[in-house]
Coordinates of C-alpha atoms and ligand atoms in Angstrom, one line a residue:
M1074 CA 87.8 88.5 200.4
T1075 CA 87.1 90.6 197.6
Y1076 CA 89.6 92.8 195.9
F1077 CA 87.9 96.0 197.3
H1078 CA 88.0 94.5 200.8
S1079 CA 91.5 93.3 200.6
K1080 CA 92.6 96.9 199.4
L1081 CA 90.8 98.4 202.3
F1082 CA 92.4 96.0 204.7
F1083 CA 95.6 97.0 203.4
Y1084 CA 95.2 100.6 203.8
A1085 CA 93.5 100.0 207.3
T1086 CA 96.6 98.3 208.3
I1087 CA 99.0 100.9 207.2
L1088 CA 96.9 103.3 209.1
C1089 CA 96.9 101.5 212.3
T1090 CA 100.6 101.1 212.1
I1091 CA 101.1 104.7 211.6
L1092 CA 98.7 105.6 214.6
L1093 CA 100.6 102.9 216.9
L1094 CA 103.9 104.6 215.9
Q1095 CA 102.5 108.1 216.4
S1096 CA 101.3 107.1 220.0
S1097 CA 104.3 105.4 221.3
K1098 CA 106.5 108.4 220.1
N1099 CA 104.1 110.6 222.2
G1100 CA 105.0 108.6 225.1
Y1101 CA 101.4 107.2 225.3
M1102 CA 101.7 103.4 224.8
L1103 CA 98.6 101.4 223.6
F1104 CA 98.1 98.0 225.3
T1105 CA 100.0 98.7 228.3
T1106 CA 99.0 99.3 231.8
A1107 CA 98.8 103.1 231.1
Q1108 CA 95.2 102.5 230.1
Y1109 CA 94.3 101.2 233.5
V1110 CA 94.9 104.2 235.2
P1111 CA 91.4 105.7 235.8
P1112 CA 90.7 109.4 236.0
S1113 CA 90.7 110.9 239.6
A1114 CA 87.7 110.7 241.6
T1115 CA 85.8 112.7 244.4
R1116 CA 86.3 110.6 247.6
L1117 CA 82.8 109.7 249.0
T1118 CA 84.3 107.1 251.2
S1119 CA 85.6 108.4 254.4
L1120 CA 82.8 110.9 254.5
F1121 CA 80.6 108.5 256.8
P1122 CA 80.9 106.6 260.0
H1123 CA 82.5 103.1 260.2
L1124 CA 80.4 100.3 261.4
N1125 CA 81.8 97.6 263.6
F1126 CA 81.4 93.8 262.8
N1127 CA 81.1 92.9 266.4
Q1128 CA 78.2 95.4 267.2
D1129 CA 76.4 96.1 263.9
F1130 CA 76.5 92.8 262.1
S1131 CA 75.8 89.2 262.7
P1132 CA 76.3 86.0 260.7
V1133 CA 73.7 85.0 258.4
F1134 CA 75.1 81.7 257.5
G1135 CA 78.2 79.8 258.0
G1136 CA 78.7 81.3 261.5
P1137 CA 81.8 79.5 262.3
Y1138 CA 83.5 80.5 259.1
V1139 CA 83.1 84.1 259.9
Q1140 CA 86.0 85.5 261.7
I1141 CA 86.1 89.1 263.1
Y1142 CA 89.3 90.6 264.0
G1143 CA 90.8 94.1 264.7
N1144 CA 88.3 94.7 267.4
G1145 CA 85.4 94.5 264.9
S1146 CA 86.9 96.4 262.1
N1147 CA 87.7 93.6 260.0
A1148 CA 86.2 90.1 259.1
N1149 CA 87.1 87.3 257.0
I1150 CA 84.5 85.1 255.5
T1151 CA 85.4 81.7 254.0
L1152 CA 84.2 79.2 251.7
D1153 CA 85.0 75.6 251.8
K1154 CA 83.4 72.2 250.6
K1155 CA 81.2 72.2 253.7
S1156 CA 80.0 75.8 253.6
G1157 CA 80.1 79.3 252.6
S1158 CA 79.5 82.1 255.0
G1159 CA 78.2 85.8 255.3
L1160 CA 77.5 88.6 257.6
G1161 CA 74.3 90.8 257.5
S1162 CA 73.6 94.2 259.2
K1163 CA 71.5 94.3 262.1
N1164 CA 69.7 97.3 261.0
H1165 CA 67.7 98.2 257.8
Y1166 CA 68.4 101.3 256.0
N1167 CA 66.1 103.5 253.8
Y1168 CA 68.6 105.1 251.4
G1169 CA 72.2 105.9 252.4
F1170 CA 75.7 105.4 251.5
F1171 CA 76.9 101.7 251.9
S1172 CA 80.6 100.9 251.3
A1173 CA 83.0 97.9 251.9
A1174 CA 86.7 97.3 251.6
I1175 CA 87.1 93.8 250.1
K1176 CA 90.0 91.8 249.3
L1177 CA 89.3 88.8 247.2
P1178 CA 90.6 85.1 247.5
T1179 CA 93.9 84.6 245.6
G1180 CA 94.4 81.8 243.3
F1181 CA 91.8 79.7 241.4
S1182 CA 88.3 81.3 241.9
S1183 CA 86.1 79.9 239.2
G1184 CA 82.5 79.2 240.3
I1185 CA 83.0 81.6 243.4
V1186 CA 80.8 84.5 244.2
V1187 CA 81.7 87.1 246.7
A1188 CA 78.7 89.5 247.2
F1189 CA 78.3 92.8 248.8
Y1190 CA 74.6 93.7 248.5
M1191 CA 71.4 95.1 250.1
S1192 CA 68.3 93.4 250.2
N1193 CA 64.8 93.2 252.1
S1194 CA 63.9 89.8 251.2
D1195 CA 63.4 89.1 254.8
L1196 CA 60.9 91.8 255.3
F1197 CA 59.2 91.7 252.0
P1198 CA 59.5 88.1 250.5
H1199 CA 57.1 88.6 247.6
N1200 CA 58.0 92.1 246.6
H1201 CA 61.4 92.6 247.7
D1202 CA 64.2 95.2 246.7
E1203 CA 67.9 94.4 246.2
I1204 CA 70.9 96.2 244.9
D1205 CA 74.1 93.9 244.2
F1206 CA 77.8 93.9 243.8
E1207 CA 78.8 90.3 242.8
L1208 CA 82.4 89.6 242.3
L1209 CA 82.6 86.5 240.0
G1210 CA 85.5 84.1 240.1
H1211 CA 87.1 83.4 236.9
Q1212 CA 88.9 80.4 235.2
N1213 CA 92.1 82.6 235.0
H1214 CA 94.1 83.1 238.0
K1215 CA 93.5 86.7 239.2
D1216 CA 90.7 87.7 236.7
W1217 CA 87.6 88.5 238.7
I1218 CA 84.7 90.1 236.8
L1219 CA 82.4 92.5 238.5
Q1220 CA 78.7 92.2 238.1
T1221 CA 76.0 94.8 239.2
N1222 CA 72.3 94.1 239.4
M1223 CA 69.2 95.4 240.9
Y1224 CA 65.5 94.4 241.6
G1225 CA 62.6 96.6 242.9
N1226 CA 59.4 95.6 244.3
G1227 CA 59.7 92.0 243.3
S1228 CA 60.9 92.6 239.7
V1229 CA 62.7 89.3 239.9
K1230 CA 61.7 88.2 236.3
T1231 CA 63.8 91.0 234.9
G1232 CA 67.6 90.7 235.6
R1233 CA 69.4 94.3 235.0
E1234 CA 72.9 92.8 235.1
E1235 CA 76.0 94.7 233.8
K1236 CA 79.4 93.4 233.9
F1237 CA 82.8 94.9 234.0
R1238 CA 86.5 93.9 233.9
L1239 CA 88.3 95.5 236.9
W1240 CA 91.3 97.5 236.3
F1241 CA 93.4 96.1 238.9
D1242 CA 94.0 93.0 240.7
P1243 CA 91.6 92.6 243.4
T1244 CA 93.4 90.0 245.2
T1245 CA 96.4 91.8 246.4
Q1246 CA 94.8 94.8 248.2
F1247 CA 91.7 96.0 249.6
H1248 CA 89.5 97.9 247.2
E1249 CA 86.4 99.9 248.1
Y1250 CA 82.9 98.9 246.7
S1251 CA 80.1 101.5 247.3
I1252 CA 76.5 102.0 246.8
L1253 CA 75.0 105.4 246.9
W1254 CA 71.1 105.0 246.9
N1255 CA 68.7 107.7 247.3
K1256 CA 65.3 108.8 245.7
H1257 CA 67.2 110.4 243.0
H1258 CA 69.5 107.7 241.7
I1259 CA 71.5 104.5 242.6
V1260 CA 75.3 104.9 241.9
F1261 CA 77.7 101.7 242.0
L1262 CA 81.3 103.0 242.7
V1263 CA 84.6 100.9 242.6
D1264 CA 87.4 103.1 244.6
N1265 CA 85.2 106.1 244.2
I1266 CA 84.7 105.8 240.6
P1267 CA 81.2 105.4 239.4
V1268 CA 80.7 102.4 237.3
R1269 CA 76.9 102.5 236.9
E1270 CA 74.1 105.1 237.5
V1271 CA 70.6 104.1 237.7
I1272 CA 68.6 107.3 237.6
H1273 CA 65.1 107.2 239.0
T1274 CA 63.1 107.9 235.9
P1275 CA 59.5 107.2 235.4
A1276 CA 60.4 104.3 233.1
I1277 CA 62.1 102.4 235.8
S1278 CA 60.1 103.7 238.7
T1279 CA 58.2 100.4 239.5
A1280 CA 61.4 98.5 239.7
Y1281 CA 63.2 101.2 241.6
P1282 CA 64.2 100.0 245.1
S1283 CA 62.5 102.3 247.6
K1284 CA 62.0 100.1 250.8
P1285 CA 64.5 99.7 253.6
M1286 CA 67.1 97.1 253.1
A1287 CA 69.8 95.6 255.2
V1288 CA 73.3 95.1 254.1
Y1289 CA 75.2 91.8 253.5
A1290 CA 78.7 90.5 252.7
T1291 CA 78.8 86.7 251.6
I1292 CA 80.9 84.3 249.9
W1293 CA 79.4 81.1 248.4
D1294 CA 79.5 78.4 245.7
A1295 CA 77.7 79.4 242.6
S1296 CA 79.3 76.6 240.3
D1297 CA 76.1 76.4 238.3
W1298 CA 76.3 79.9 236.8
A1299 CA 79.0 82.1 238.0
T1300 CA 82.0 81.4 235.6
H1301 CA 80.8 81.1 231.9
G1302 CA 77.3 80.3 232.7
G1303 CA 78.7 77.3 235.0
K1304 CA 81.4 76.0 232.6
Y1305 CA 83.9 76.3 235.3
P1306 CA 82.8 75.0 238.9
V1307 CA 84.5 75.6 242.2
N1308 CA 87.7 73.5 242.6
Y1309 CA 87.9 72.5 246.2
K1310 CA 91.4 71.2 245.8
Y1311 CA 92.2 74.9 246.3
A1312 CA 90.1 75.6 249.3
P1313 CA 89.6 77.4 251.7
F1314 CA 88.7 80.5 249.9
V1315 CA 88.9 83.5 252.2
A1316 CA 87.5 87.0 251.3
S1317 CA 88.7 89.7 253.6
L1318 CA 86.4 92.6 254.7
G1319 CA 87.3 96.1 256.1
Q1320 CA 86.0 99.7 256.1
M1321 CA 82.5 98.9 256.5
E1322 CA 81.2 102.5 256.2
M1323 CA 77.6 103.6 256.2
G1324 CA 75.5 106.7 256.4
G1325 CA 71.9 106.4 256.0
C1326 CA 68.6 106.4 257.5
I1327 CA 68.1 103.6 260.1
Y1328 CA 64.7 102.0 259.6
N1329 CA 62.5 101.8 262.5
P1330 CA 60.2 98.8 262.3
N1331 CA 57.6 100.5 264.4
D1332 CA 57.2 103.2 262.1
I1333 CA 56.3 101.3 258.7
S1334 CA 55.9 104.6 256.9
G1335 CA 59.7 105.1 257.2
Q1336 CA 59.0 108.7 257.1
S1337 CA 60.4 109.6 260.4
C1338 CA 63.2 107.0 260.4
S1339 CA 66.0 108.2 262.5
K1340 CA 69.4 109.4 260.6
S1341 CA 72.5 107.6 261.7
S1342 CA 75.0 110.5 262.7
S1343 CA 77.3 111.7 259.9
P1344 CA 80.3 114.1 260.4
S1345 CA 79.2 116.1 257.3
S1346 CA 75.4 116.7 257.3
L1347 CA 72.2 115.5 259.1
D1348 CA 70.8 113.9 256.0
P1349 CA 73.9 112.3 254.3
V1350 CA 72.8 111.5 250.8
E1351 CA 70.3 114.2 250.2
G1352 CA 72.9 117.0 249.8
L1353 CA 73.9 118.5 246.3
D1354 CA 77.0 116.2 246.2
F1355 CA 74.7 113.2 246.2
V1356 CA 71.8 113.9 244.1
K1357 CA 73.8 114.0 240.9
L1358 CA 77.0 113.0 239.6
S1359 CA 79.7 115.7 239.2
N1360 CA 81.5 116.5 236.1
Q1361 CA 84.5 114.5 237.2
Q1362 CA 82.3 111.6 238.4
I1363 CA 80.7 111.5 234.8
Q1364 CA 84.3 111.3 233.3
G1365 CA 85.0 108.3 235.5
L1366 CA 81.9 106.6 234.8
Q1367 CA 82.4 107.0 231.0
W1368 CA 86.1 105.8 231.5
V1369 CA 85.0 102.7 233.1
R1370 CA 81.9 102.1 230.6
S1371 CA 84.0 102.7 227.4
R1372 CA 86.8 100.4 228.5
Q1373 CA 85.9 97.8 231.0
M1374 CA 82.2 97.1 230.4
I1375 CA 81.6 93.5 228.7
Y1376 CA 77.9 93.2 229.2
S1377 CA 74.9 95.3 229.9
Y1378 CA 71.2 93.8 229.8
C1379 CA 70.2 96.8 227.6
K1380 CA 72.2 95.5 224.8
D1381 CA 71.1 91.9 225.2
K1382 CA 68.2 91.5 222.6
R1383 CA 68.5 87.7 222.6
R1384 CA 67.3 87.7 226.1
Y1385 CA 65.0 90.5 225.9
K1386 CA 62.9 90.5 222.6
V1387 CA 61.4 93.8 224.0
L1388 CA 64.1 95.7 226.2
P1389 CA 63.1 96.9 229.5
P1390 CA 61.6 100.4 229.2
E1391 CA 64.5 102.4 230.8
C1392 CA 66.8 101.0 228.0
N1393 CA 65.3 103.2 225.5
T1394 CA 66.3 106.4 227.1
Ligands
NAG1937 C1 87.0 98.0 270.6 O1 85.9 98.5 270.1 C2 85.0 99.0 271.0 C3 83.7 99.3 270.2 O2 83.8 99.8 269.1 C4 85.6 100.1 271.7 O3 84.6 100.6 272.7 C5 86.9 99.8 272.4 O4 87.4 101.1 273.0 C6 87.8 99.2 271.5 N1 89.0 98.7 272.0 C7 90.2 98.7 271.6 C8 91.3 98.1 272.4 O5 90.6 99.5 270.5
NAG1938 C1 54.8 97.2 244.8 O1 54.2 95.9 244.9 C2 53.0 96.0 245.6 C3 52.5 94.6 245.7 O2 52.8 93.7 244.7 C4 52.0 96.9 245.1 O3 51.0 97.0 245.9 C5 52.7 98.5 245.1 O4 51.8 99.2 244.5 C6 54.1 98.3 244.4 N1 54.6 99.5 244.5 C7 55.2 100.2 243.6 C8 55.8 101.7 244.0 O5 55.1 99.8 242.5
NAG1939 C1 92.1 87.0 257.0 O1 92.4 86.6 255.6 C2 93.6 87.0 255.1 C3 93.7 86.7 253.6 O2 93.0 87.6 252.9 C4 94.8 86.3 255.9 O3 96.2 86.8 255.3 C5 94.6 86.8 257.3 O4 95.7 86.1 258.0 C6 93.3 86.3 257.8 N1 93.2 87.0 259.3 C7 92.7 86.1 260.2 C8 92.7 87.0 261.4 O5 92.2 85.1 260.1

């Protein structure tokens, strides 16, 4: 360290100490849980009808590991050494609001993925669309990482991942993970707070999901990548791992396979409007939602593909706007 730098360091330390003292005097404590109280959020959840796990979903794998209870209002999905498990919606939807309340497995969770996502790889194996919430287990007890991602029209060569630390313990209570998807934007929300917005600009239009998708909730073993790139695999000594699901909420346009254009797909009923995600409240974020988005992204975001120049020599076009 040069003389100049050590002087600089000395003054910087003093300045920091003064700031710390100042802030605790004002009753605002740095580095305490105070920073984990997010700004208030407009409630989008509870505007839409609830789906029933018995009627509107079916197991997609690990059938015996899917346990539906509460007369279809809740489901537990389980992973153990033999199998993971998951549910998928019977219908496909062309745009809408899709939400699940999820409580994650407690205890040791490395290598596990609990996903709430939309996909149409069954209908369009070569040019599918996908919108993902992936909750990634962690080597530390209780620390789960939230990853979001999307693919459009088969854009599988370009991962558009973003990762966030959660501002709560996701294993003690249910929290709401929601996707708002219309032709204007895709918004990922956690407890109604937007964590990511993908605006449908010309730059991203070829990779923007625009075909009907089904909704899935799954738990599986992703030992080879989920936790620090595969450094910490699933430890089955702690199995079974159980994720609980509830409040499966959906407002959207049910896709009718006999009408491939999707133009006349029937809207599922909604208490607030006929076309639940086209109204003013859904085509752009409110100022309050923007504040929430900025709060999350400035404090909790730990990875964005748009900043990963080692991975992308040329960043995807939407990153430059
Ligand atoms: C269970 O759910 C079905 C379908 O949603 C409903 O018709 C029925 O009344 C419910 N039964 C009870 C006991 O809540
Ligand atoms: C999606 O991909 C298909 C086939 O790969 C192509 O014909 C079509 O034009 C693409 N659509 C968009 C919106 O890019
Ligand atoms: C579902 O899983 C939770 C753990 O998240 C457990 O406490 C509960 O007993 C399970 N319910 C059923 C019906 O299996």
